[in-house]
Amino acid sequence: MFIFKRVAHLQDWIQKKKADGRKVGFVPTMGALHYGHLSLVEKSRAESDVTIVSIFVNPKQFNDPADLVKYPKPIEKDLELLYTSGVEAVFLPEVEDIYPSHHSTAIHFDPGPAASTMEGEFRPGHFSGMAEVVYRLLDITKPDNLFMGQKDFQQLSIIRKLIEDFKLPVNLIMCPTVREANGLAMSSRNVRLSPEARDKAGIIHNSLVEAKAAFKTGASVEEIRRNVFEVFKMENFRPEYLEVVDGFTLAKVQSYNDANQIVVCCAVYVEDVRLIDNLIWKQNVLN
Ligand code: AMP
């Protein structure tokens, strides 16, 4: 496994692979890897000839500086996991490699209304920082396939728009959310939960599963939110939002017939850890 720290070295290596006709898969991460990330690697290895994983904790997407400081960085363990997963190359840039002081990496991208609700509303600046780093990483790696998790559904929707708007020649592949045994979506932040809270946090996913039937049979989003938040009235739980949205536009929907793909998304603080999750409630593929 190659570990690249410099952009030019990574690009030389990628160019050689591409010249040999190899299809490149790319998995961007912020490290503190768990099986959710490794499922993206697995998918990339199945769909591509070589897989590159980047580990970069992007300061521009943290609206809360304390969250950035607390973000876990177990780099040795991460490299070991990637090595055993059969990754060909890891990109470990410094902030200066991604945002060089001698030229601007800012992009003129309007993520549209999809960026102003949910995560966009509660984490101002998060999506512009995220879009900028993903654009920069795609510009460096120029992959054939980009693998992202459904876990961050809104992020993925915004990257889909970024790819469309800039006509980037990359195939975006969404990978399903990997969960712990109790249903809690795997996240790098879960290690900050006490064992009791981690156990209880399985209720987030289970509540979204249970609420689906009510929505399908006519319950309003208001009622669903009230009922789910009632369940979250537990010690150390503090729900932030619950929205039911069109999976393509992220516009809020009111009833089951409003869209072909319907996704419920929520954010909840458990102890001082902010957890997000979502579930696809309706998936009608139109072809
Ligand atoms: P992060 O390191 O949190 O920026 O995540 C890097 C990528 O891994 C993103 O595309 C995430 O959506 C994806 N990811 C994170 N957690 C999971 C999970 N539990 N299941 C599937 N994908 C995930």
PDB file of N, CA, C and O and ligand atoms in Angstrom, residues 28-31 34 36-37 40 71 148-149 151-152 155 176-178 186, ligand 1:
ATOM      1  N   PRO A  28     -13.239   9.331  -0.183  1.00  0.00           N
ATOM      2  CA  PRO A  28     -12.765  10.388   0.719  1.00  0.00           C
ATOM      3  C   PRO A  28     -13.272  10.171   2.145  1.00  0.00           C
ATOM      4  O   PRO A  28     -14.452   9.851   2.333  1.00  0.00           O
ATOM      5  N   THR A  29     -12.384  10.327   3.118  1.00  0.00           N
ATOM      6  CA  THR A  29     -12.792  10.163   4.523  1.00  0.00           C
ATOM      7  C   THR A  29     -12.086  11.208   5.392  1.00  0.00           C
ATOM      8  O   THR A  29     -11.131  11.843   4.957  1.00  0.00           O
ATOM      9  N   MET A  30     -12.557  11.278   6.629  1.00  0.00           N
ATOM     10  CA  MET A  30     -11.866  12.113   7.619  1.00  0.00           C
ATOM     11  C   MET A  30     -11.178  11.212   8.651  1.00  0.00           C
ATOM     12  O   MET A  30     -10.846  11.666   9.753  1.00  0.00           O
ATOM     13  N   GLY A  31     -10.979   9.939   8.307  1.00  0.00           N
ATOM     14  CA  GLY A  31     -10.268   9.036   9.214  1.00  0.00           C
ATOM     15  C   GLY A  31     -11.132   8.560  10.363  1.00  0.00           C
ATOM     16  O   GLY A  31     -12.356   8.641  10.314  1.00  0.00           O
ATOM     17  N   HIS A  34     -14.093   3.069  10.545  1.00  0.00           N
ATOM     18  CA  HIS A  34     -14.864   1.966  11.112  1.00  0.00           C
ATOM     19  C   HIS A  34     -15.401   1.157   9.938  1.00  0.00           C
ATOM     20  O   HIS A  34     -15.102   1.477   8.768  1.00  0.00           O
ATOM     21  N   GLY A  36     -18.148   1.132   8.495  1.00  0.00           N
ATOM     22  CA  GLY A  36     -18.905   1.926   7.510  1.00  0.00           C
ATOM     23  C   GLY A  36     -17.981   2.394   6.397  1.00  0.00           C
ATOM     24  O   GLY A  36     -18.280   2.242   5.204  1.00  0.00           O
ATOM     25  N   HIS A  37     -16.838   2.944   6.783  1.00  0.00           N
ATOM     26  CA  HIS A  37     -15.863   3.388   5.777  1.00  0.00           C
ATOM     27  C   HIS A  37     -15.354   2.189   4.967  1.00  0.00           C
ATOM     28  O   HIS A  37     -15.192   2.263   3.749  1.00  0.00           O
ATOM     29  N   LEU A  40     -17.289   1.071   2.048  1.00  0.00           N
ATOM     30  CA  LEU A  40     -17.087   1.875   0.837  1.00  0.00           C
ATOM     31  C   LEU A  40     -15.850   1.360   0.095  1.00  0.00           C
ATOM     32  O   LEU A  40     -15.830   1.270  -1.140  1.00  0.00           O
ATOM     33  N   TYR A  71     -12.189  15.846  17.255  1.00  0.00           N
ATOM     34  CA  TYR A  71     -12.336  14.806  16.232  1.00  0.00           C
ATOM     35  C   TYR A  71     -11.202  13.784  16.385  1.00  0.00           C
ATOM     36  O   TYR A  71     -10.021  14.148  16.392  1.00  0.00           O
ATOM     37  N   MET A 148     -19.539   7.220  -1.732  1.00  0.00           N
ATOM     38  CA  MET A 148     -19.954   7.966  -0.542  1.00  0.00           C
ATOM     39  C   MET A 148     -21.091   7.210   0.154  1.00  0.00           C
ATOM     40  O   MET A 148     -21.795   6.418  -0.477  1.00  0.00           O
ATOM     41  N   GLY A 149     -21.246   7.487   1.454  1.00  0.00           N
ATOM     42  CA  GLY A 149     -22.219   6.731   2.243  1.00  0.00           C
ATOM     43  C   GLY A 149     -23.588   7.391   2.305  1.00  0.00           C
ATOM     44  O   GLY A 149     -23.694   8.612   2.388  1.00  0.00           O
ATOM     45  N   LYS A 151     -25.252   7.286   4.824  1.00  0.00           N
ATOM     46  CA  LYS A 151     -25.243   7.843   6.184  1.00  0.00           C
ATOM     47  C   LYS A 151     -25.310   9.375   6.147  1.00  0.00           C
ATOM     48  O   LYS A 151     -25.972   9.999   6.960  1.00  0.00           O
ATOM     49  N   ASP A 152     -24.582   9.976   5.192  1.00  0.00           N
ATOM     50  CA  ASP A 152     -24.589  11.440   5.053  1.00  0.00           C
ATOM     51  C   ASP A 152     -25.387  11.782   3.792  1.00  0.00           C
ATOM     52  O   ASP A 152     -24.831  12.236   2.790  1.00  0.00           O
ATOM     53  N   GLN A 155     -25.277  15.354   2.337  1.00  0.00           N
ATOM     54  CA  GLN A 155     -23.941  15.600   1.769  1.00  0.00           C
ATOM     55  C   GLN A 155     -23.848  14.984   0.372  1.00  0.00           C
ATOM     56  O   GLN A 155     -23.408  15.611  -0.587  1.00  0.00           O
ATOM     57  N   PRO A 176     -24.862   1.795   1.171  1.00  0.00           N
ATOM     58  CA  PRO A 176     -25.821   1.800   2.287  1.00  0.00           C
ATOM     59  C   PRO A 176     -25.163   2.034   3.653  1.00  0.00           C
ATOM     60  O   PRO A 176     -23.991   1.720   3.836  1.00  0.00           O
ATOM     61  N   THR A 177     -25.947   2.542   4.576  1.00  0.00           N
ATOM     62  CA  THR A 177     -25.444   2.817   5.939  1.00  0.00           C
ATOM     63  C   THR A 177     -25.155   1.509   6.676  1.00  0.00           C
ATOM     64  O   THR A 177     -26.013   0.627   6.739  1.00  0.00           O
ATOM     65  N   VAL A 178     -23.972   1.430   7.252  1.00  0.00           N
ATOM     66  CA  VAL A 178     -23.619   0.267   8.062  1.00  0.00           C
ATOM     67  C   VAL A 178     -23.900   0.616   9.518  1.00  0.00           C
ATOM     68  O   VAL A 178     -23.586   1.720   9.976  1.00  0.00           O
ATOM     69  N   MET A 186     -23.043   3.504  12.278  1.00  0.00           N
ATOM     70  CA  MET A 186     -21.629   3.628  12.649  1.00  0.00           C
ATOM     71  C   MET A 186     -21.148   5.033  12.320  1.00  0.00           C
ATOM     72  O   MET A 186     -21.491   5.593  11.276  1.00  0.00           O
TER      73      MET A 186
HETATM   74  P1  AMP B   1     -16.418  10.718   7.183  1.00  0.00           P
HETATM   75  O1  AMP B   1     -15.089  10.138   7.520  1.00  0.00           O
HETATM   76  O2  AMP B   1     -17.361  10.756   8.325  1.00  0.00           O
HETATM   77  O3  AMP B   1     -16.298  12.023   6.442  1.00  0.00           O
HETATM   78  O4  AMP B   1     -17.092   9.715   6.148  1.00  0.00           O
HETATM   79  C1  AMP B   1     -16.452   9.354   4.965  1.00  0.00           C
HETATM   80  C2  AMP B   1     -17.432   8.590   4.108  1.00  0.00           C
HETATM   81  O5  AMP B   1     -17.856   7.415   4.788  1.00  0.00           O
HETATM   82  C3  AMP B   1     -18.691   9.399   3.770  1.00  0.00           C
HETATM   83  O6  AMP B   1     -19.059   9.153   2.429  1.00  0.00           O
HETATM   84  C4  AMP B   1     -19.700   8.814   4.744  1.00  0.00           C
HETATM   85  O7  AMP B   1     -21.049   8.935   4.297  1.00  0.00           O
HETATM   86  C5  AMP B   1     -19.266   7.366   4.786  1.00  0.00           C
HETATM   87  N1  AMP B   1     -19.762   6.732   6.016  1.00  0.00           N
HETATM   88  C6  AMP B   1     -19.582   7.164   7.289  1.00  0.00           C
HETATM   89  N2  AMP B   1     -20.230   6.358   8.152  1.00  0.00           N
HETATM   90  C7  AMP B   1     -20.844   5.408   7.410  1.00  0.00           C
HETATM   91  C8  AMP B   1     -21.685   4.296   7.715  1.00  0.00           C
HETATM   92  N3  AMP B   1     -22.034   3.993   8.959  1.00  0.00           N
HETATM   93  N4  AMP B   1     -22.132   3.530   6.683  1.00  0.00           N
HETATM   94  C9  AMP B   1     -21.801   3.826   5.398  1.00  0.00           C
HETATM   95  N5  AMP B   1     -21.007   4.868   5.048  1.00  0.00           N
HETATM   96  C10 AMP B   1     -20.542   5.649   6.036  1.00  0.00           C
END
